[in-house]
Amino acid sequence: MDINENIESPFELKVSFNKLLNHYEALANNEDEFIAAKAKRVLRTAEAYPELRDGFSDNNILKEREKEISVILQDSFSPVLTKNEIKTASVPFHNLIFNSSERFKNIIKTAGDDFELKIKNMPEDDKYIIACTIVLAFCYGYNINFKRPFYYEIPDANGIMRYYKILYNADFTEITPKNNTPKITQEDYELLLDNFENIDLWKEKFPPNSYTFKGFVISNIFDVTDDQSISNVKSALIGDEKCNDENIIEDFQEIFKSLLGINNIRIGFSIYNKEESTFERVYDVGANSFLLNNAESLKCEDSLCKWSYNRLLNENKYFSVSDVDRMFKISKGKAPHIRALHEQGIKSAIFAPIANDDGLMGILEIASNEAQVLNSINANKLEDVMPFIVSAVERSKNDEENLIEAIIQKECTSIHPSVHWRFVKEAKNFIRDQLSDSEPTFNKIAFDNIYPLYGQIDIKGSSEARNWATKQDLKIQLKSVHSILERAYEIEGLPIYEQYMYQVKDYLVGLDNNFQVDSEQQISSFFKGDIHDVLQHLYNANTLKSEIDSYYNSIDEKVDVLYKHRKEYDDTIAHINKEMASLLDKKQVEAQAMYPHYFERFKTDGIEHNMYIGESITKDDSFNPIYLYNLRLWQLQVMCEMENSYYQMKSEFPISLDVASMILVFNQPLSISFRMDEKQFDVDGTYNARYEIVKKRVDKAYIKGTKKRVTQKGKISIVYSQKQDEVEYLRYIKFLQSKKYLDTDVEIVELQDLQAVTGLKAIRVSVLYHKSEDDKAFYTYDDLMKEIKA
């Protein structure tokens, strides 16, 4: 079968290794005997088969001469790299591949038997024209920059599409015109520049099979699935820049310079006003419009000729003017867009419609002071970025909403939905002041007469557990170092080893008897400052290598210390926080559906949450105290469920820790405001500050006359100061006792006075637990622990 069958091309294709063999003829005389011998071997292999030089198009010859071709291409397809490189040998614009690396074969094999390899972004209609542009470069020296990146899309073993960029090496190709092939003139070249899509014109100038392509191309293929080049273009075009940032146009120009490979270009925009059928200037982004020249706006029919009007507005297709001066002469200055370009000294230009399914939205204008550098051929490269420009313009149609959100994000932070309306209101005022040339300020966001709710599920003994884990890790590391030093002293009795052993023992004693805040830092500095150099000396001296390797294998690379028990502690805390936060967030969706309120939570050694409810937050005239009572009951019930959830998953954690829950009741309404510097809400006023003081200190408070903390594992503590709060929560407790959430051991205790806070009391009651969600039995904390350990 002839490889030229069933394809239409200006080329008659012939596989040939002539240019490559010419290269080996030069190498055969190389001073390096090995290189010369190898070259002679290749030449001897090809010598018996003249068709390998002369060229052939019979597919059968590829199979018959497979062994000889493999020898000729051995340097190009190194056996050493065949499993790493993705490479093929083929003829252009043809699915014929006659040699490839092992990695390429494996990629195709993995894609499946029904996979058909095709260049993804090369339309069939363009192949002929692209082949013609290659002839222009090879035979006539017209180097048109049409280097669009080409890609394969190939699924991997998991069916995920991966993208491979193709780079062609055409060093071993020869292109020659056949007899009677029409020669391309300068006039032909200039005509073709503005007619990329006119396939009939290209076939007229480059008839089918009018040129001989002799040789082969090597495709170097790279996996660019993670390539961010197009993403960077997208980010620059539709990123979150402010609408009046003049740097946007400069960024666009840099992008298009890279895209087109042309330094001398400028970018302009014009907006299409469909209602008035006008093109209008873009303001506030430093954008020019070459189409409008000095005008603020123009009727569309006054700024374009009939052909260009139809091209942009009806067909929504781009067009180019490769030589403005020439077109100005041809049109005798009557074409409005040509006249505008000519008056501005522009020599070549591209006009690209920014259009979606609803029609034209605007025009992208690219201009250059050099003739022919912008033309219909490189205009085709805009295909890759126009979708992002379209998205950017679509988004700008919702300018006000985007500006509001941008200002909120800049001036504030991620805002809870319950108070979002208040920030929108202030953002609109901000924009209004900005547009009226007033000095814009983002006013204070405050909510008055709202009721706070606070709760926490705290990990008991977290500091002690962290200290224990730290001591265990340090002891293991110290003992390991001591063992190495002992051996080193036996081998080389240097007193310094003895001194370091003494230091290690002193640290070990200190860990047991006097562990302090800075003990961890001191010992870590000892490891890094002293021990590391000693171990390095021993290792370089080829002493105790296996022991030192074992020591460093136990060291965590990220923190540079032994990190076993501390990692278990940190993983446990992280897991607890993740699960508790997830449950609370899920329950919050239900609570918001009952009545909107402000909610925020924090991860510490446990989970804390704040809630605020009241008329000023909800905006509507709908608040009733019943919603406050409902939220308090909901909070108490959810705290019980979080306790249950924790102890059901406790066995999964690397370290066994307990939790204790607390709710703080504050009877009086207060005011909160958004702190711009801290990006969060806080209470307003001296009296209200008492609430924040209690929140920060109450979980460390002692029961009056004892050294027992108010919070206790297995119990929920409800801290309050008013008798009416006590009565209210005893009702909730009685209700939850009937639902088997809480036990009957209710106690009321007084708390020792805190700094600036007196008269606090607490209701404490045990939580009833289930071993699992399906378990119907109820357990106190002690019963549950016995059941779990049984």
CSV table of C-alpha atoms in Angstrom, one decimal, residues 134-385:
chain,number,residue,atom,x,y,z
A,134,ILE,CA,6.0,24.7,5.6
A,135,VAL,CA,6.7,24.9,1.8
A,136,LEU,CA,6.8,28.7,2.1
A,137,ALA,CA,9.5,28.4,4.7
A,138,PHE,CA,11.6,25.5,3.2
A,139,CYS,CA,11.4,26.6,-0.5
A,140,TYR,CA,10.9,30.3,-0.5
A,141,GLY,CA,12.2,31.6,2.9
A,142,TYR,CA,9.0,33.1,4.1
A,143,ASN,CA,9.1,32.1,7.8
A,144,ILE,CA,5.6,32.6,8.9
A,145,ASN,CA,5.2,32.1,12.6
A,146,PHE,CA,2.6,29.4,12.7
A,147,LYS,CA,4.0,27.5,15.6
A,148,ARG,CA,0.8,26.6,17.5
A,149,PRO,CA,1.5,23.8,20.0
A,150,PHE,CA,0.0,20.5,18.9
A,151,TYR,CA,-1.2,17.9,21.4
A,152,TYR,CA,-2.2,14.3,21.7
A,153,GLU,CA,-5.0,13.4,24.1
A,154,ILE,CA,-4.4,9.8,25.3
A,155,PRO,CA,-6.2,8.1,28.2
A,156,ASP,CA,-4.1,6.4,30.8
A,157,ALA,CA,-4.8,3.1,32.6
A,158,ASN,CA,-7.4,4.7,34.8
A,159,GLY,CA,-9.3,6.2,31.8
A,160,ILE,CA,-8.0,9.7,32.8
A,161,MET,CA,-7.2,11.8,29.7
A,162,ARG,CA,-3.6,12.9,29.6
A,163,TYR,CA,-2.2,15.6,27.3
A,164,TYR,CA,1.1,15.3,25.4
A,165,LYS,CA,2.8,18.2,23.6
A,166,ILE,CA,4.5,17.3,20.3
A,167,LEU,CA,7.7,18.9,19.2
A,168,TYR,CA,8.8,18.1,15.6
A,169,ASN,CA,12.4,17.7,14.5
A,170,ALA,CA,12.5,18.2,10.7
A,171,ASP,CA,16.3,18.2,10.3
A,172,PHE,CA,16.2,15.1,8.1
A,173,THR,CA,13.6,16.3,5.6
A,174,GLU,CA,14.0,17.6,2.0
A,175,ILE,CA,11.2,19.5,0.2
A,176,THR,CA,11.6,20.2,-3.5
A,177,PRO,CA,9.1,21.4,-6.1
A,178,LYS,CA,8.3,19.1,-9.0
A,179,ASN,CA,8.6,20.0,-12.6
A,180,ASN,CA,6.0,22.6,-13.8
A,181,THR,CA,5.0,23.4,-10.1
A,182,PRO,CA,4.0,27.1,-10.1
A,183,LYS,CA,6.5,29.3,-8.3
A,184,ILE,CA,5.2,31.4,-5.4
A,185,THR,CA,5.7,35.2,-6.0
A,186,GLN,CA,5.8,38.0,-3.5
A,187,GLU,CA,2.3,39.0,-4.7
A,188,ASP,CA,1.1,35.5,-4.0
A,189,TYR,CA,2.7,35.5,-0.6
A,190,GLU,CA,1.0,38.8,0.3
A,191,LEU,CA,-2.4,37.5,-0.9
A,192,LEU,CA,-2.1,34.3,1.1
A,193,LEU,CA,-1.3,36.3,4.3
A,194,ASP,CA,-4.9,37.6,4.4
A,195,ASN,CA,-6.6,34.3,3.3
A,196,PHE,CA,-5.7,31.6,5.7
A,197,GLU,CA,-9.2,30.1,5.5
A,198,ASN,CA,-9.5,30.2,1.7
A,199,ILE,CA,-8.5,26.6,1.0
A,200,ASP,CA,-9.3,27.0,-2.7
A,201,LEU,CA,-6.7,29.8,-3.0
A,202,TRP,CA,-4.0,27.7,-1.2
A,203,LYS,CA,-4.7,24.7,-3.5
A,204,GLU,CA,-4.4,27.0,-6.5
A,205,LYS,CA,-1.0,28.2,-5.4
A,206,PHE,CA,0.1,24.8,-4.0
A,207,PRO,CA,-1.6,22.1,-6.2
A,208,PRO,CA,-1.9,18.6,-4.7
A,209,ASN,CA,1.3,16.5,-4.9
A,210,SER,CA,3.2,19.4,-6.4
A,211,TYR,CA,6.1,19.1,-4.0
A,212,THR,CA,8.2,16.1,-3.0
A,213,PHE,CA,8.6,15.5,0.7
A,214,LYS,CA,11.6,13.2,1.1
A,215,GLY,CA,12.8,12.2,4.6
A,216,PHE,CA,11.1,11.7,7.9
A,217,VAL,CA,10.4,13.7,11.1
A,218,ILE,CA,11.2,12.9,14.7
A,219,SER,CA,8.4,13.7,17.2
A,220,ASN,CA,9.6,14.5,20.7
A,221,ILE,CA,6.6,14.2,22.9
A,222,PHE,CA,6.2,15.5,26.4
A,223,ASP,CA,3.5,14.9,29.0
A,224,VAL,CA,2.1,18.4,29.8
A,225,THR,CA,-1.0,17.3,31.6
A,226,ASP,CA,0.1,19.5,34.5
A,227,ASP,CA,1.4,22.3,32.4
A,228,GLN,CA,0.1,25.6,33.6
A,229,SER,CA,0.8,27.7,30.6
A,230,ILE,CA,-2.8,28.1,29.5
A,231,SER,CA,-3.9,28.3,33.1
A,232,ASN,CA,-1.5,31.3,33.5
A,233,VAL,CA,-3.1,32.9,30.5
A,234,LYS,CA,-6.5,32.2,32.0
A,235,SER,CA,-5.5,33.6,35.4
A,236,ALA,CA,-4.2,36.8,33.8
A,237,LEU,CA,-7.4,37.3,31.7
A,238,ILE,CA,-10.1,36.4,34.2
A,239,GLY,CA,-8.3,36.8,37.5
A,240,ASP,CA,-9.6,38.8,40.4
A,241,GLU,CA,-7.9,42.1,39.4
A,242,LYS,CA,-9.8,45.3,40.3
A,243,CYS,CA,-11.7,46.7,37.4
A,244,ASN,CA,-9.8,50.0,37.4
A,245,ASP,CA,-6.3,48.4,37.5
A,246,GLU,CA,-4.4,49.9,34.5
A,247,ASN,CA,-1.8,47.1,34.7
A,248,ILE,CA,-4.4,44.7,33.2
A,249,ILE,CA,-3.7,46.1,29.7
A,250,GLU,CA,0.0,45.8,30.1
A,251,ASP,CA,-0.4,42.2,31.3
A,252,PHE,CA,-2.5,41.5,28.2
A,253,GLN,CA,0.1,42.9,25.9
A,254,GLU,CA,2.8,40.7,27.5
A,255,ILE,CA,0.6,37.7,27.1
A,256,PHE,CA,0.0,38.3,23.4
A,257,LYS,CA,3.6,39.1,22.7
A,258,SER,CA,4.5,35.7,24.0
A,259,LEU,CA,1.6,34.0,22.2
A,260,LEU,CA,2.3,35.6,18.8
A,261,GLY,CA,6.1,35.8,19.2
A,262,ILE,CA,5.9,39.5,18.2
A,263,ASN,CA,7.3,42.3,20.4
A,264,ASN,CA,5.9,45.2,18.5
A,265,ILE,CA,2.2,45.0,19.3
A,266,ARG,CA,-0.4,46.9,21.3
A,267,ILE,CA,-3.8,45.7,22.6
A,268,GLY,CA,-7.1,47.6,22.4
A,269,PHE,CA,-10.7,46.9,23.3
A,270,SER,CA,-14.1,48.2,22.3
A,271,ILE,CA,-17.5,47.4,23.8
A,272,TYR,CA,-20.4,46.5,21.6
A,273,ASN,CA,-23.7,48.3,22.7
A,274,LYS,CA,-26.3,46.1,21.1
A,275,GLU,CA,-29.3,48.4,22.0
A,276,GLU,CA,-27.7,51.4,20.2
A,277,SER,CA,-25.6,49.4,17.7
A,278,THR,CA,-22.4,51.2,18.6
A,279,PHE,CA,-18.9,50.5,19.6
A,280,GLU,CA,-17.8,52.2,22.8
A,281,ARG,CA,-14.6,52.9,24.5
A,282,VAL,CA,-13.6,50.8,27.6
A,283,TYR,CA,-13.0,53.1,30.6
A,284,ASP,CA,-11.0,52.8,33.9
A,285,VAL,CA,-8.6,50.1,32.7
A,286,GLY,CA,-6.3,52.2,30.6
A,287,ALA,CA,-7.5,50.6,27.4
A,288,ASN,CA,-7.3,52.2,24.0
A,289,SER,CA,-9.4,51.4,20.9
A,290,PHE,CA,-7.8,51.5,17.5
A,291,LEU,CA,-11.1,51.0,15.9
A,292,LEU,CA,-12.6,54.1,17.5
A,293,ASN,CA,-9.4,56.2,17.1
A,294,ASN,CA,-10.1,59.4,19.1
A,295,ALA,CA,-13.9,58.9,19.2
A,296,GLU,CA,-15.8,58.0,22.4
A,297,SER,CA,-18.2,55.9,20.5
A,298,LEU,CA,-19.2,55.2,16.9
A,299,LYS,CA,-22.1,53.6,15.0
A,300,CYS,CA,-21.0,50.1,13.9
A,301,GLU,CA,-21.8,50.8,10.3
A,302,ASP,CA,-19.7,54.0,10.5
A,303,SER,CA,-16.6,52.2,11.8
A,304,LEU,CA,-16.5,49.2,9.5
A,305,CYS,CA,-17.0,48.4,5.9
A,306,LYS,CA,-19.8,46.0,4.9
A,307,TRP,CA,-17.6,43.0,4.7
A,308,SER,CA,-15.9,43.5,8.0
A,309,TYR,CA,-19.3,44.5,9.6
A,310,ASN,CA,-20.7,41.1,8.5
A,311,ARG,CA,-17.6,39.3,9.5
A,312,LEU,CA,-17.6,40.6,13.1
A,313,LEU,CA,-21.3,41.1,14.0
A,314,ASN,CA,-23.0,38.4,12.0
A,315,GLU,CA,-20.4,35.6,11.6
A,316,ASN,CA,-18.5,36.4,14.8
A,317,LYS,CA,-15.2,35.6,13.1
A,318,TYR,CA,-11.9,37.4,13.3
A,319,PHE,CA,-10.1,39.1,10.4
A,320,SER,CA,-6.7,40.6,9.8
A,321,VAL,CA,-5.2,43.5,7.8
A,322,SER,CA,-1.6,42.4,7.1
A,323,ASP,CA,-0.7,45.6,5.2
A,324,VAL,CA,-2.7,48.7,6.2
A,325,ASP,CA,-0.9,51.0,3.8
A,326,ARG,CA,-1.6,48.7,0.8
A,327,MET,CA,-5.2,48.3,1.8
A,328,PHE,CA,-5.6,52.0,2.3
A,329,LYS,CA,-4.5,52.5,-1.3
A,330,ILE,CA,-6.7,49.8,-2.6
A,331,SER,CA,-9.8,51.1,-0.8
A,332,LYS,CA,-8.8,54.7,-1.6
A,333,GLY,CA,-9.2,55.6,2.1
A,334,LYS,CA,-12.9,54.8,2.1
A,335,ALA,CA,-12.9,51.8,4.4
A,336,PRO,CA,-13.5,53.3,7.9
A,337,HIS,CA,-11.5,50.8,9.9
A,338,ILE,CA,-8.6,50.9,7.4
A,339,ARG,CA,-8.6,54.7,7.5
A,340,ALA,CA,-8.6,54.7,11.4
A,341,LEU,CA,-5.6,52.4,11.4
A,342,HIS,CA,-3.8,54.4,8.8
A,343,GLU,CA,-4.3,57.7,10.7
A,344,GLN,CA,-2.8,56.1,13.8
A,345,GLY,CA,0.3,54.9,12.0
A,346,ILE,CA,-0.7,51.2,12.4
A,347,LYS,CA,0.8,48.9,9.7
A,348,SER,CA,-1.0,45.6,10.5
A,349,ALA,CA,-3.8,44.6,12.8
A,350,ILE,CA,-6.2,41.8,13.9
A,351,PHE,CA,-9.8,42.3,15.0
A,352,ALA,CA,-11.3,39.4,17.0
A,353,PRO,CA,-14.9,39.3,18.1
A,354,ILE,CA,-15.5,38.6,21.8
A,355,ALA,CA,-18.8,36.7,21.4
A,356,ASN,CA,-20.8,34.0,23.2
A,357,ASP,CA,-24.0,32.1,22.3
A,358,ASP,CA,-25.9,35.4,22.7
A,359,GLY,CA,-23.8,37.2,20.1
A,360,LEU,CA,-21.1,39.9,20.0
A,361,MET,CA,-20.1,41.6,23.3
A,362,GLY,CA,-16.9,43.4,22.2
A,363,ILE,CA,-13.9,43.5,20.0
A,364,LEU,CA,-10.3,42.6,20.8
A,365,GLU,CA,-7.9,44.7,18.8
A,366,ILE,CA,-4.3,43.8,18.2
A,367,ALA,CA,-2.1,46.4,16.3
A,368,SER,CA,1.5,46.7,15.2
A,369,ASN,CA,3.6,49.4,13.6
A,370,GLU,CA,5.2,46.8,11.3
A,371,ALA,CA,3.5,45.6,8.2
A,372,GLN,CA,2.6,41.9,7.7
A,373,VAL,CA,3.6,40.8,11.2
A,374,LEU,CA,-0.1,40.4,12.0
A,375,ASN,CA,-2.0,38.4,9.5
A,376,SER,CA,-4.7,35.8,9.0
A,377,ILE,CA,-2.3,33.0,9.7
A,378,ASN,CA,-1.1,33.9,13.1
A,379,ALA,CA,-4.5,35.3,13.9
A,380,ASN,CA,-5.5,31.6,14.1
A,381,LYS,CA,-3.4,31.4,17.3
A,382,LEU,CA,-6.1,33.4,19.1
A,383,GLU,CA,-8.3,30.2,19.2
A,384,ASP,CA,-6.5,29.1,22.3
A,385,VAL,CA,-7.2,32.2,24.4
